[in-house]
Amino acid sequence: MAANTLITALIDHQPGDAPFLTALGGQALSYDGLRGRVAQAAAELMRRGVEPGDRVMCQIAKSPAGLVLYLASVAAGAVFVPLNTAYTAAELDYFLGDAAPALLILDAPDADARGGVPLVSPGDLLRPGPAAAPVPRQPDDLAAILYTSGTTGRSKGAMLTHENLLSNAIVLTELWRFTADDCLLHALPIFHTHGLFVATNTALLAGASICLLPGFDLDRMAASLPAATAMMGVPTFYTRMLDDPRFTRQSMAHMRLIVSGSSPLLAETHARFAQQTGHAILERYGMTETNMITSNPYDGKRIAGTVGHPLPGVALRLSAPDAQGIGGIEVRGPNVTPGYWRNRDKTAESFTPDGWFITGDLGQIDDQGYLSIVGRAKDLVISGGFNIYPKEVETVIDALPGVAESAVFGVPHPDLGEAVAAAVVLAPGTDLSAETIISALDGTLARFKIPRQVRILAELPRNAMGKVQKQVLRQG
């Protein structure tokens, strides 16, 4: 293969008969088969007019085709733009206008074009045909654009280069000890950095195999578990596994690594999972714009409630720390986006004058160098002049008997500016009132930190990756 920074590294070195995909609806695919499909799909993309630097947008259900099309787009020199399958037609129109792709891939296109953009199905791109060698690319060429969730306005396209993705995959492969002997249980979406890059790129670089599931399903997980050595997931995966008697020390004794990310893992979940399965979940921290930033150690103490140390080659600092040592997390390294697609103003706002990326997260570093995420800077509640970190209040509420989880946020207050509010999900079979919860916090938290209102909900609103959507709570 010709030199294509990311593609050459990911799929040009494994033995031909080594398994890549081991299971999905009975399908299997070797690394030779993967290389062939990628080369053929890349040729078809080129035949349809895709040129180096063009965007290829993809909104399809999770399948082996999605991984092949990601790799084929990059092999063709294009910029892969995956979209959440839950996006509506109106949202899709926005992304088409912003990214201006050369091609839009849909599972079942109902027209030849949309907004002037040609439409095609995965099957049309994956039919047998001529093959093409990867188009040479440089480390600073774009490989992908991932749109952020858009919680504070229109979604922004984080640009990710070949070096951004490859440097992170190299570090994670070594840090988490992935080898060709591994089989990764993959139940994450592949339109998000966690499932598409952290999971897939790391497995590919190591020459590992992937058991690709269409989504998170306990029955499929239990059936696939015996063949797996590692898995990556979001906290919701692990809380649901804890309630299923099939996930035990015995059934998981052969597993090597369990990773959690994309949203905070409760310390209680960490402890329960270790007790039930014998595995200490490895929690790490990253974001769309930076790939992975920190990780708890593979060997060594994995501290619940923390996300570990900065990855090798990644620098991290806390800006303007307060008396508790809490400050804004800023990072710098080969993993960090060069900026936002066609958005110079937002790019400029997101970097400090000396070149550090402003994550928008608040963190605290303990005396062992472990980072804890306190919350989002925009979620900080300022009530009567006092700074209140939601994570601190949530930790106390979550520890109350009968509480399953909580989310703390600020609401407008005519006198204080903001008042503390909380949404609480109760454990099954419990019956707590808002007044009982508020009373239970008295004497544990300073009075200005105690929520003035508590809503009991059946569940917290979350996005596709399990992150609590506090903006929805503020609105309602």
Tab-separated table of C-alpha atoms in Angstrom:
chain	number	residue	atom	x	y	z
A	1	MET	CA	0.000	0.000	0.000
A	2	ALA	CA	1.083	3.582	-0.659
A	3	ALA	CA	1.805	5.773	2.320
A	4	ASN	CA	-1.444	6.954	3.865
A	5	THR	CA	-0.536	7.984	7.409
A	6	LEU	CA	-3.537	6.486	9.200
A	7	ILE	CA	-4.569	3.669	6.856
A	8	THR	CA	-1.051	2.313	6.382
A	9	ALA	CA	-0.594	2.123	10.147
A	10	LEU	CA	-3.990	0.595	10.905
A	11	ILE	CA	-4.484	-2.151	8.318
A	12	ASP	CA	-1.250	-2.747	6.407
A	13	HIS	CA	0.655	-4.968	8.816
A	14	GLN	CA	-1.566	-7.801	10.058
A	15	PRO	CA	-1.294	-11.416	8.761
A	16	GLY	CA	-3.809	-11.975	5.987
A	17	ASP	CA	-5.712	-14.790	7.637
A	18	ALA	CA	-5.899	-13.101	11.040
A	19	PRO	CA	-9.527	-12.496	12.087
A	20	PHE	CA	-10.758	-8.906	12.147
A	21	LEU	CA	-14.494	-9.252	12.710
A	22	THR	CA	-15.441	-12.423	14.534
A	23	ALA	CA	-19.194	-12.127	14.908
A	24	LEU	CA	-22.141	-10.088	13.816
A	25	GLY	CA	-25.149	-11.963	12.528
A	26	GLY	CA	-22.891	-14.891	11.691
A	27	GLN	CA	-20.505	-12.790	9.569
A	28	ALA	CA	-16.730	-13.034	9.819
A	29	LEU	CA	-14.003	-11.022	8.114
A	30	SER	CA	-10.220	-11.554	8.008
A	31	TYR	CA	-7.696	-8.736	7.772
A	32	ASP	CA	-7.072	-9.721	4.140
A	33	GLY	CA	-10.793	-9.476	3.546
A	34	LEU	CA	-10.876	-6.095	5.262
A	35	ARG	CA	-8.011	-4.757	3.131
A	36	GLY	CA	-9.737	-5.970	-0.014
A	37	ARG	CA	-13.056	-4.366	0.872
A	38	VAL	CA	-11.416	-1.091	1.860
A	39	ALA	CA	-9.422	-0.929	-1.395
A	40	GLN	CA	-12.518	-1.724	-3.469
A	41	ALA	CA	-14.741	0.786	-1.641
A	42	ALA	CA	-12.040	3.460	-1.913
A	43	ALA	CA	-11.915	2.876	-5.674
A	44	GLU	CA	-15.698	3.203	-5.889
A	45	LEU	CA	-15.614	6.457	-3.930
A	46	MET	CA	-13.016	7.814	-6.345
A	47	ARG	CA	-15.098	6.649	-9.322
A	48	ARG	CA	-17.999	8.658	-7.940
A	49	GLY	CA	-15.882	11.797	-7.891
A	50	VAL	CA	-14.593	11.877	-4.317
A	51	GLU	CA	-11.234	13.682	-4.282
A	52	PRO	CA	-8.619	14.158	-1.538
A	53	GLY	CA	-9.917	16.581	1.067
A	54	ASP	CA	-13.579	16.042	0.150
A	55	ARG	CA	-15.976	15.194	2.936
A	56	VAL	CA	-17.820	11.866	2.871
A	57	MET	CA	-20.836	11.994	5.192
A	58	CYS	CA	-22.296	8.773	6.560
A	59	GLN	CA	-25.537	8.200	8.497
A	60	ILE	CA	-26.121	4.449	8.641
A	61	ALA	CA	-26.931	1.787	11.211
A	62	LYS	CA	-23.975	0.165	12.925
A	63	SER	CA	-22.579	-2.680	10.828
A	64	PRO	CA	-19.285	-3.959	9.377
A	65	ALA	CA	-20.045	-1.727	6.384
A	66	GLY	CA	-19.705	1.335	8.604
A	67	LEU	CA	-16.164	0.419	9.609
A	68	VAL	CA	-15.186	-0.422	6.024
A	69	LEU	CA	-16.574	2.890	4.747
A	70	TYR	CA	-14.730	4.844	7.440
A	71	LEU	CA	-11.449	3.254	6.410
A	72	ALA	CA	-12.227	3.492	2.692
A	73	SER	CA	-13.030	7.203	2.939
A	74	VAL	CA	-9.715	7.882	4.646
A	75	ALA	CA	-7.925	5.597	2.162
A	76	ALA	CA	-9.396	7.677	-0.679
A	77	GLY	CA	-7.863	10.774	0.924
A	78	ALA	CA	-11.269	12.035	1.999
A	79	VAL	CA	-12.536	13.307	5.350
A	80	PHE	CA	-15.001	10.952	7.036
A	81	VAL	CA	-18.022	12.607	8.678
A	82	PRO	CA	-20.155	10.105	10.663
A	83	LEU	CA	-23.543	11.228	11.955
A	84	ASN	CA	-25.723	10.021	14.791
A	85	THR	CA	-28.474	7.854	13.342
A	86	ALA	CA	-31.006	9.651	15.563
A	87	TYR	CA	-30.548	12.993	13.777
A	88	THR	CA	-33.703	14.229	12.061
A	89	ALA	CA	-34.052	15.353	8.453
A	90	ALA	CA	-33.849	18.997	9.531
A	91	GLU	CA	-30.656	18.347	11.476
A	92	LEU	CA	-29.217	16.444	8.521
A	93	ASP	CA	-29.830	19.463	6.301
A	94	TYR	CA	-27.774	21.602	8.679
A	95	PHE	CA	-24.838	19.179	8.548
A	96	LEU	CA	-25.022	18.999	4.763
A	97	GLY	CA	-24.891	22.766	4.546
A	98	ASP	CA	-22.027	23.058	7.002
A	99	ALA	CA	-19.786	20.197	5.856
A	100	ALA	CA	-20.616	20.466	2.140
A	101	PRO	CA	-19.819	16.778	1.516
A	102	ALA	CA	-19.121	15.298	-1.894
A	103	LEU	CA	-21.243	12.268	-1.019
A	104	LEU	CA	-23.874	11.278	1.547
A	105	ILE	CA	-24.182	7.600	2.510
A	106	LEU	CA	-27.610	6.523	3.787
A	107	ASP	CA	-29.011	3.057	4.465
A	108	ALA	CA	-31.983	3.570	2.156
A	109	PRO	CA	-31.731	6.801	0.173
A	110	ASP	CA	-35.112	7.836	-1.234
A	111	ALA	CA	-33.678	10.130	-3.911
A	112	ASP	CA	-30.564	10.636	-6.013
A	113	ALA	CA	-29.495	13.784	-4.217
A	114	ARG	CA	-30.328	15.964	-1.235
A	115	GLY	CA	-29.477	19.632	-1.269
A	116	GLY	CA	-27.327	18.982	-4.315
A	117	VAL	CA	-25.330	16.245	-2.558
A	118	PRO	CA	-25.359	12.809	-4.281
A	119	LEU	CA	-26.859	10.019	-2.159
A	120	VAL	CA	-25.685	6.409	-2.128
A	121	SER	CA	-26.305	3.277	-0.057
A	122	PRO	CA	-23.535	1.249	1.620
A	123	GLY	CA	-24.326	-1.702	-0.646
A	124	ASP	CA	-23.663	0.376	-3.752
A	125	LEU	CA	-20.183	1.220	-2.496
A	126	LEU	CA	-19.291	-2.286	-1.357
A	127	ARG	CA	-20.091	-4.250	-4.501
A	128	PRO	CA	-17.151	-6.227	-5.929
A	129	GLY	CA	-15.087	-4.151	-8.322
A	130	PRO	CA	-11.658	-2.667	-9.028
A	131	ALA	CA	-9.343	-1.848	-6.120
A	132	ALA	CA	-7.378	1.323	-5.460
A	133	ALA	CA	-4.253	1.953	-3.427
A	134	PRO	CA	-4.582	4.478	-0.602
A	135	VAL	CA	-4.069	8.097	-1.575
A	136	PRO	CA	-0.888	9.423	0.106
A	137	ARG	CA	-1.648	11.801	2.968
A	138	GLN	CA	0.379	13.828	5.433
A	139	PRO	CA	0.062	13.713	9.248
A	140	ASP	CA	-1.650	17.125	9.349
A	141	ASP	CA	-4.212	16.273	6.655
A	142	LEU	CA	-7.773	15.883	7.926
A	143	ALA	CA	-9.037	12.326	8.388
A	144	ALA	CA	-12.405	13.041	10.015
A	145	ILE	CA	-14.814	15.681	11.222
A	146	LEU	CA	-16.942	14.786	14.243
A	147	TYR	CA	-19.795	17.053	15.160
A	148	THR	CA	-20.201	17.891	18.826
A	149	SER	CA	-23.523	17.412	20.573
A	150	GLY	CA	-24.499	21.053	20.241
A	151	THR	CA	-25.778	21.515	23.794
A	152	THR	CA	-25.092	25.259	23.736
A	153	GLY	CA	-26.091	26.036	20.150
A	154	ARG	CA	-25.474	24.582	16.721
A	155	SER	CA	-23.213	21.536	16.536
A	156	LYS	CA	-19.605	22.327	15.674
A	157	GLY	CA	-17.409	20.130	13.498
A	158	ALA	CA	-14.228	19.155	15.332
A	159	MET	CA	-11.502	18.568	12.755
A	160	LEU	CA	-9.285	15.546	13.403
A	161	THR	CA	-6.075	14.914	11.518
A	162	HIS	CA	-4.300	11.669	10.676
A	163	GLU	CA	-1.788	12.470	13.422
A	164	ASN	CA	-4.521	13.247	15.972
A	165	LEU	CA	-6.030	9.796	15.503
A	166	LEU	CA	-2.875	7.766	14.980
A	167	SER	CA	-0.909	9.263	17.879
A	168	ASN	CA	-3.773	8.473	20.259
A	169	ALA	CA	-4.170	4.923	18.953
A	170	ILE	CA	-0.449	4.238	19.373
A	171	VAL	CA	-0.460	5.443	22.983
A	172	LEU	CA	-3.631	3.557	23.955
A	173	THR	CA	-2.501	0.315	22.321
A	174	GLU	CA	0.663	0.356	24.408
A	175	LEU	CA	-0.877	1.735	27.603
A	176	TRP	CA	-3.778	-0.744	27.640
A	177	ARG	CA	-1.592	-3.655	26.413
A	178	PHE	CA	-3.614	-4.550	23.324
A	179	THR	CA	-2.153	-7.306	21.131
A	180	ALA	CA	-3.204	-9.563	18.263
A	181	ASP	CA	-4.402	-12.061	20.880
A	182	ASP	CA	-7.173	-9.726	22.020
A	183	CYS	CA	-10.812	-9.817	21.033
A	184	LEU	CA	-12.656	-6.568	21.751
A	185	LEU	CA	-16.355	-6.773	22.611
A	186	HIS	CA	-17.708	-3.733	20.752
A	187	ALA	CA	-21.233	-2.570	21.629
A	188	LEU	CA	-20.654	1.194	21.238
A	189	PRO	CA	-21.987	3.416	18.426
A	190	ILE	CA	-19.531	4.078	15.609
A	191	PHE	CA	-20.570	7.681	14.937
A	192	HIS	CA	-18.793	8.792	18.120
A	193	THR	CA	-15.105	9.044	19.031
A	194	HIS	CA	-15.366	6.304	21.694
A	195	GLY	CA	-16.625	3.547	19.428
A	196	LEU	CA	-15.105	4.666	16.125
A	197	PHE	CA	-11.652	5.792	17.172
A	198	VAL	CA	-10.800	4.679	20.720
A	199	ALA	CA	-12.187	1.166	20.264
A	200	THR	CA	-11.744	0.495	16.550
A	201	ASN	CA	-8.412	2.223	15.889
A	202	THR	CA	-6.804	0.673	18.968
A	203	ALA	CA	-7.933	-2.826	17.986
A	204	LEU	CA	-6.810	-2.343	14.383
A	205	LEU	CA	-3.380	-1.042	15.327
A	206	ALA	CA	-2.830	-4.044	17.599
A	207	GLY	CA	-4.094	-6.494	14.985
A	208	ALA	CA	-6.789	-7.608	17.436
A	209	SER	CA	-10.182	-8.958	16.466
A	210	ILE	CA	-13.501	-7.267	17.135
A	211	CYS	CA	-16.787	-8.843	18.118
A	212	LEU	CA	-19.052	-6.175	16.650
A	213	LEU	CA	-22.526	-5.981	18.172
A	214	PRO	CA	-25.276	-3.809	16.626
A	215	GLY	CA	-25.723	-2.094	19.991
A	216	PHE	CA	-25.822	-2.732	23.698
A	217	ASP	CA	-27.978	-5.775	24.422
A	218	LEU	CA	-27.484	-7.908	27.522
A	219	ASP	CA	-28.374	-11.163	25.772
A	220	ARG	CA	-25.894	-10.541	22.949
A	221	MET	CA	-23.282	-9.371	25.443
A	222	ALA	CA	-23.624	-12.512	27.544
A	223	ALA	CA	-23.490	-14.765	24.468
A	224	SER	CA	-20.397	-13.014	23.070
A	225	LEU	CA	-18.524	-12.710	26.350
A	226	PRO	CA	-16.693	-16.087	26.276
A	227	ALA	CA	-14.745	-15.128	23.124
A	228	ALA	CA	-13.790	-11.646	24.320
A	229	THR	CA	-10.764	-10.462	26.273
A	230	ALA	CA	-11.627	-6.771	26.568
A	231	MET	CA	-14.555	-4.403	26.320
A	232	MET	CA	-15.169	-0.674	26.260
A	233	GLY	CA	-18.403	0.907	27.364
A	234	VAL	CA	-20.243	3.761	29.021
A	235	PRO	CA	-21.390	3.633	32.669
A	236	THR	CA	-24.902	2.570	31.647
A	237	PHE	CA	-23.458	-0.688	30.278
A	238	TYR	CA	-21.988	-1.554	33.647
A	239	THR	CA	-24.954	-0.583	35.800
A	240	ARG	CA	-27.162	-2.828	33.649
A	241	MET	CA	-24.661	-5.668	33.740
A	242	LEU	CA	-24.675	-5.462	37.534
A	243	ASP	CA	-28.396	-6.207	37.546
A	244	ASP	CA	-27.954	-9.311	35.387
A	245	PRO	CA	-26.915	-12.571	37.122
A	246	ARG	CA	-25.030	-13.775	34.018
A	247	PHE	CA	-22.157	-11.332	34.619
A	248	THR	CA	-20.197	-12.898	37.473
A	249	ARG	CA	-16.627	-13.537	38.559
A	250	GLN	CA	-16.773	-16.917	36.891
A	251	SER	CA	-18.203	-15.746	33.562
A	252	MET	CA	-15.750	-12.833	33.360
A	253	ALA	CA	-12.647	-14.463	34.829
A	254	HIS	CA	-11.001	-14.707	31.385
A	255	MET	CA	-11.447	-10.991	30.612
A	256	ARG	CA	-8.321	-8.837	30.602
A	257	LEU	CA	-9.614	-5.268	30.521
A	258	ILE	CA	-12.863	-3.354	31.151
A	259	VAL	CA	-12.815	0.337	30.133
A	260	SER	CA	-15.397	3.025	30.853
A	261	GLY	CA	-15.734	6.518	29.456
A	262	SER	CA	-17.913	9.161	27.754
A	263	SER	CA	-19.642	10.054	31.031
A	264	PRO	CA	-18.716	9.853	34.731
A	265	LEU	CA	-18.700	6.457	36.422
A	266	LEU	CA	-20.089	6.526	39.957
A	267	ALA	CA	-17.666	5.318	42.615
A	268	GLU	CA	-20.463	3.055	43.860
A	269	THR	CA	-20.719	1.406	40.430
A	270	HIS	CA	-16.948	0.922	40.360
A	271	ALA	CA	-17.024	-0.784	43.764
A	272	ARG	CA	-20.064	-2.976	43.009
A	273	PHE	CA	-18.624	-4.088	39.684
A	274	ALA	CA	-15.331	-5.076	41.305
A	275	GLN	CA	-17.162	-7.021	43.987
A	276	GLN	CA	-19.471	-8.836	41.560
A	277	THR	CA	-17.062	-9.536	38.691
A	278	GLY	CA	-13.580	-9.206	40.164
A	279	HIS	CA	-12.708	-6.456	37.667
A	280	ALA	CA	-11.678	-2.904	38.552
A	281	ILE	CA	-13.071	-0.818	35.698
A	282	LEU	CA	-10.433	1.377	34.051
A	283	GLU	CA	-11.880	4.865	33.696
A	284	ARG	CA	-10.359	7.345	31.276
A	285	TYR	CA	-11.116	10.868	30.075
A	286	GLY	CA	-11.347	12.356	26.628
A	287	MET	CA	-13.529	14.406	24.344
A	288	THR	CA	-14.350	14.737	20.676
A	289	GLU	CA	-11.831	17.527	20.132
A	290	THR	CA	-8.904	15.867	21.892
A	291	ASN	CA	-9.390	12.111	21.624
A	292	MET	CA	-8.193	10.569	24.909
A	293	ILE	CA	-6.454	12.811	27.431
A	294	THR	CA	-5.947	10.750	30.611
A	295	SER	CA	-6.287	7.176	31.827
A	296	ASN	CA	-6.149	5.242	35.038
A	297	PRO	CA	-3.214	2.816	34.922
A	298	TYR	CA	-3.328	-0.671	33.469
A	299	ASP	CA	-0.932	-1.810	36.168
A	300	GLY	CA	-1.389	0.027	39.409
A	301	LYS	CA	-4.210	1.510	41.404
A	302	ARG	CA	-7.397	2.448	39.555
A	303	ILE	CA	-8.985	5.022	41.808
A	304	ALA	CA	-12.778	5.263	41.649
A	305	GLY	CA	-13.995	8.760	40.884
A	306	THR	CA	-10.801	9.704	39.052
A	307	VAL	CA	-9.720	9.487	35.417
A	308	GLY	CA	-6.033	8.905	36.105
A	309	HIS	CA	-2.953	10.612	34.708
A	310	PRO	CA	-2.308	12.396	31.386
A	311	LEU	CA	-1.384	10.034	28.563
A	312	PRO	CA	2.247	9.935	27.430
A	313	GLY	CA	2.875	12.903	25.142
A	314	VAL	CA	-0.184	14.805	26.412
A	315	ALA	CA	0.254	17.841	28.662
A	316	LEU	CA	-2.495	18.953	31.050
A	317	ARG	CA	-2.838	21.962	33.322
A	318	LEU	CA	-5.515	23.584	35.483
A	319	SER	CA	-6.156	27.257	34.874
A	320	ALA	CA	-7.058	29.675	37.657
A	321	PRO	CA	-7.396	27.049	40.408
A	322	ASP	CA	-9.469	28.089	43.410
A	323	ALA	CA	-8.773	27.451	47.083
A	324	GLN	CA	-9.771	23.797	46.635
A	325	GLY	CA	-7.402	23.384	43.696
A	326	ILE	CA	-10.275	23.236	41.200
A	327	GLY	CA	-9.507	24.833	37.862
A	328	GLY	CA	-10.284	24.713	34.169
A	329	ILE	CA	-8.710	21.768	32.348
A	330	GLU	CA	-6.485	22.756	29.439
A	331	VAL	CA	-4.513	20.334	27.260
A	332	ARG	CA	-1.856	20.306	24.594
A	333	GLY	CA	-0.455	17.480	22.453
A	334	PRO	CA	-0.582	15.633	19.122
A	335	ASN	CA	-4.088	14.419	20.016
A	336	VAL	CA	-5.665	17.905	19.983
A	337	THR	CA	-7.849	19.172	17.136
A	338	PRO	CA	-6.503	22.004	14.984
A	339	GLY	CA	-9.920	23.620	15.375
A	340	TYR	CA	-13.530	23.660	14.216
A	341	TRP	CA	-14.592	23.270	10.618
A	342	ARG	CA	-15.331	26.640	8.999
A	343	ASN	CA	-15.585	28.316	12.406
A	344	ARG	CA	-12.583	30.532	13.039
A	345	ASP	CA	-14.235	32.434	15.885
A	346	LYS	CA	-15.011	29.294	17.901
A	347	THR	CA	-11.537	27.946	17.158
A	348	ALA	CA	-9.952	31.140	18.452
A	349	GLU	CA	-12.122	31.057	21.591
A	350	SER	CA	-11.139	27.467	22.325
A	351	PHE	CA	-7.385	27.994	22.582
A	352	THR	CA	-5.373	30.067	25.039
A	353	PRO	CA	-2.915	32.640	23.666
A	354	ASP	CA	-0.075	30.181	24.337
A	355	GLY	CA	-1.761	27.359	22.412
A	356	TRP	CA	-3.528	25.186	25.031
A	357	PHE	CA	-6.971	23.783	24.218
A	358	ILE	CA	-9.676	24.850	26.682
A	359	THR	CA	-11.775	21.762	27.390
A	360	GLY	CA	-14.527	23.545	29.310
A	361	ASP	CA	-14.224	20.924	32.061
A	362	LEU	CA	-13.310	21.650	35.668
A	363	GLY	CA	-10.806	19.363	37.355
A	364	GLN	CA	-8.861	18.708	40.508
A	365	ILE	CA	-5.562	16.814	40.832
A	366	ASP	CA	-4.817	14.829	43.996
A	367	ASP	CA	-1.423	14.344	45.656
A	368	GLN	CA	-0.825	11.198	43.558
A	369	GLY	CA	-1.385	13.073	40.322
A	370	TYR	CA	-4.798	11.553	39.570
A	371	LEU	CA	-7.268	13.880	37.877
A	372	SER	CA	-10.907	14.083	38.960
A	373	ILE	CA	-13.507	15.776	36.772
A	374	VAL	CA	-15.571	18.106	38.937
A	375	GLY	CA	-17.939	19.191	36.173
A	376	ARG	CA	-18.353	21.466	33.204
A	377	ALA	CA	-17.435	25.111	33.626
A	378	LYS	CA	-20.812	26.039	32.131
A	379	ASP	CA	-22.515	23.862	34.755
A	380	LEU	CA	-20.915	25.738	37.650
A	381	VAL	CA	-23.682	27.215	39.806
A	382	ILE	CA	-23.005	30.688	41.220
A	383	SER	CA	-25.561	31.363	43.942
A	384	GLY	CA	-25.389	34.538	45.981
A	385	GLY	CA	-21.740	34.924	44.970
A	386	PHE	CA	-20.763	31.385	46.044
A	387	ASN	CA	-19.320	28.887	43.548
A	388	ILE	CA	-21.063	25.519	43.795
A	389	TYR	CA	-19.689	22.508	41.936
A	390	PRO	CA	-22.561	20.173	40.980
A	391	LYS	CA	-20.400	17.058	41.283
A	392	GLU	CA	-19.858	17.686	45.003
A	393	VAL	CA	-23.587	17.931	45.653
A	394	GLU	CA	-24.362	14.950	43.401
A	395	THR	CA	-21.888	12.776	45.313
A	396	VAL	CA	-23.668	13.494	48.593
A	397	ILE	CA	-27.156	12.936	47.130
A	398	ASP	CA	-26.100	9.700	45.409
A	399	ALA	CA	-24.882	8.363	48.754
A	400	LEU	CA	-28.346	8.696	50.326
A	401	PRO	CA	-30.181	5.382	50.868
A	402	GLY	CA	-32.795	4.925	48.180
A	403	VAL	CA	-31.136	7.186	45.585
A	404	ALA	CA	-29.963	5.617	42.328
A	405	GLU	CA	-28.460	8.745	40.733
A	406	SER	CA	-28.830	12.496	40.581
A	407	ALA	CA	-28.015	15.538	38.488
A	408	VAL	CA	-27.465	18.976	40.008
A	409	PHE	CA	-27.819	22.201	38.014
A	410	GLY	CA	-28.575	25.876	38.385
A	411	VAL	CA	-31.916	27.587	37.809
A	412	PRO	CA	-32.613	31.341	37.701
A	413	HIS	CA	-33.351	32.992	41.047
A	414	PRO	CA	-34.500	36.632	41.406
A	415	ASP	CA	-32.388	37.298	44.500
A	416	LEU	CA	-29.431	34.892	44.314
A	417	GLY	CA	-28.908	34.954	40.565
A	418	GLU	CA	-28.990	31.177	40.519
A	419	ALA	CA	-30.351	28.569	42.886
A	420	VAL	CA	-29.282	24.957	43.179
A	421	ALA	CA	-31.717	22.385	41.805
A	422	ALA	CA	-31.493	18.614	41.578
A	423	ALA	CA	-33.138	15.865	39.573
A	424	VAL	CA	-33.138	12.535	41.398
A	425	VAL	CA	-33.823	8.986	40.235
A	426	LEU	CA	-34.835	6.639	43.041
A	427	ALA	CA	-33.671	3.057	43.436
A	428	PRO	CA	-36.321	0.433	42.620
A	429	GLY	CA	-38.765	-0.162	45.452
A	430	THR	CA	-37.981	3.065	47.312
A	431	ASP	CA	-40.272	6.002	47.949
A	432	LEU	CA	-38.506	9.209	48.955
A	433	SER	CA	-40.023	12.670	48.740
A	434	ALA	CA	-38.194	15.781	47.615
A	435	GLU	CA	-38.558	17.172	51.142
A	436	THR	CA	-36.980	14.061	52.676
A	437	ILE	CA	-33.965	14.347	50.366
A	438	ILE	CA	-33.479	18.043	51.112
A	439	SER	CA	-33.733	17.412	54.855
A	440	ALA	CA	-31.192	14.582	54.660
A	441	LEU	CA	-28.598	16.971	53.221
A	442	ASP	CA	-28.830	19.387	56.117
A	443	GLY	CA	-25.675	19.151	58.192
A	444	THR	CA	-23.763	17.372	55.407
A	445	LEU	CA	-23.579	20.265	52.971
A	446	ALA	CA	-23.296	23.980	53.595
A	447	ARG	CA	-26.741	25.499	53.416
A	448	PHE	CA	-25.979	27.469	50.246
A	449	LYS	CA	-25.146	24.175	48.463
A	450	ILE	CA	-28.385	22.407	49.399
A	451	PRO	CA	-30.875	22.271	46.490
A	452	ARG	CA	-33.838	24.567	46.882
A	453	GLN	CA	-35.845	22.307	44.613
A	454	VAL	CA	-35.677	18.578	43.924
A	455	ARG	CA	-37.499	16.787	41.125
A	456	ILE	CA	-38.081	13.044	41.306
A	457	LEU	CA	-37.742	11.557	37.802
A	458	ALA	CA	-38.060	8.068	36.379
A	459	GLU	CA	-34.758	8.590	34.528
A	460	LEU	CA	-32.322	11.352	33.670
A	461	PRO	CA	-32.313	12.672	30.091
A	462	ARG	CA	-29.204	11.423	28.287
A	463	ASN	CA	-27.683	11.658	24.843
A	464	ALA	CA	-26.592	8.675	22.740
A	465	MET	CA	-23.366	8.263	24.720
A	466	GLY	CA	-25.056	8.320	28.107
A	467	LYS	CA	-24.156	11.864	29.105
A	468	VAL	CA	-26.787	13.605	31.224
A	469	GLN	CA	-28.315	16.520	29.331
A	470	LYS	CA	-28.484	19.207	31.975
A	471	GLN	CA	-29.728	21.772	29.506
A	472	VAL	CA	-32.911	19.686	29.194
A	473	LEU	CA	-33.275	19.666	32.972
A	474	ARG	CA	-32.815	23.442	33.140
A	475	GLN	CA	-35.529	23.915	30.545
A	476	GLY	CA	-38.048	21.754	32.269
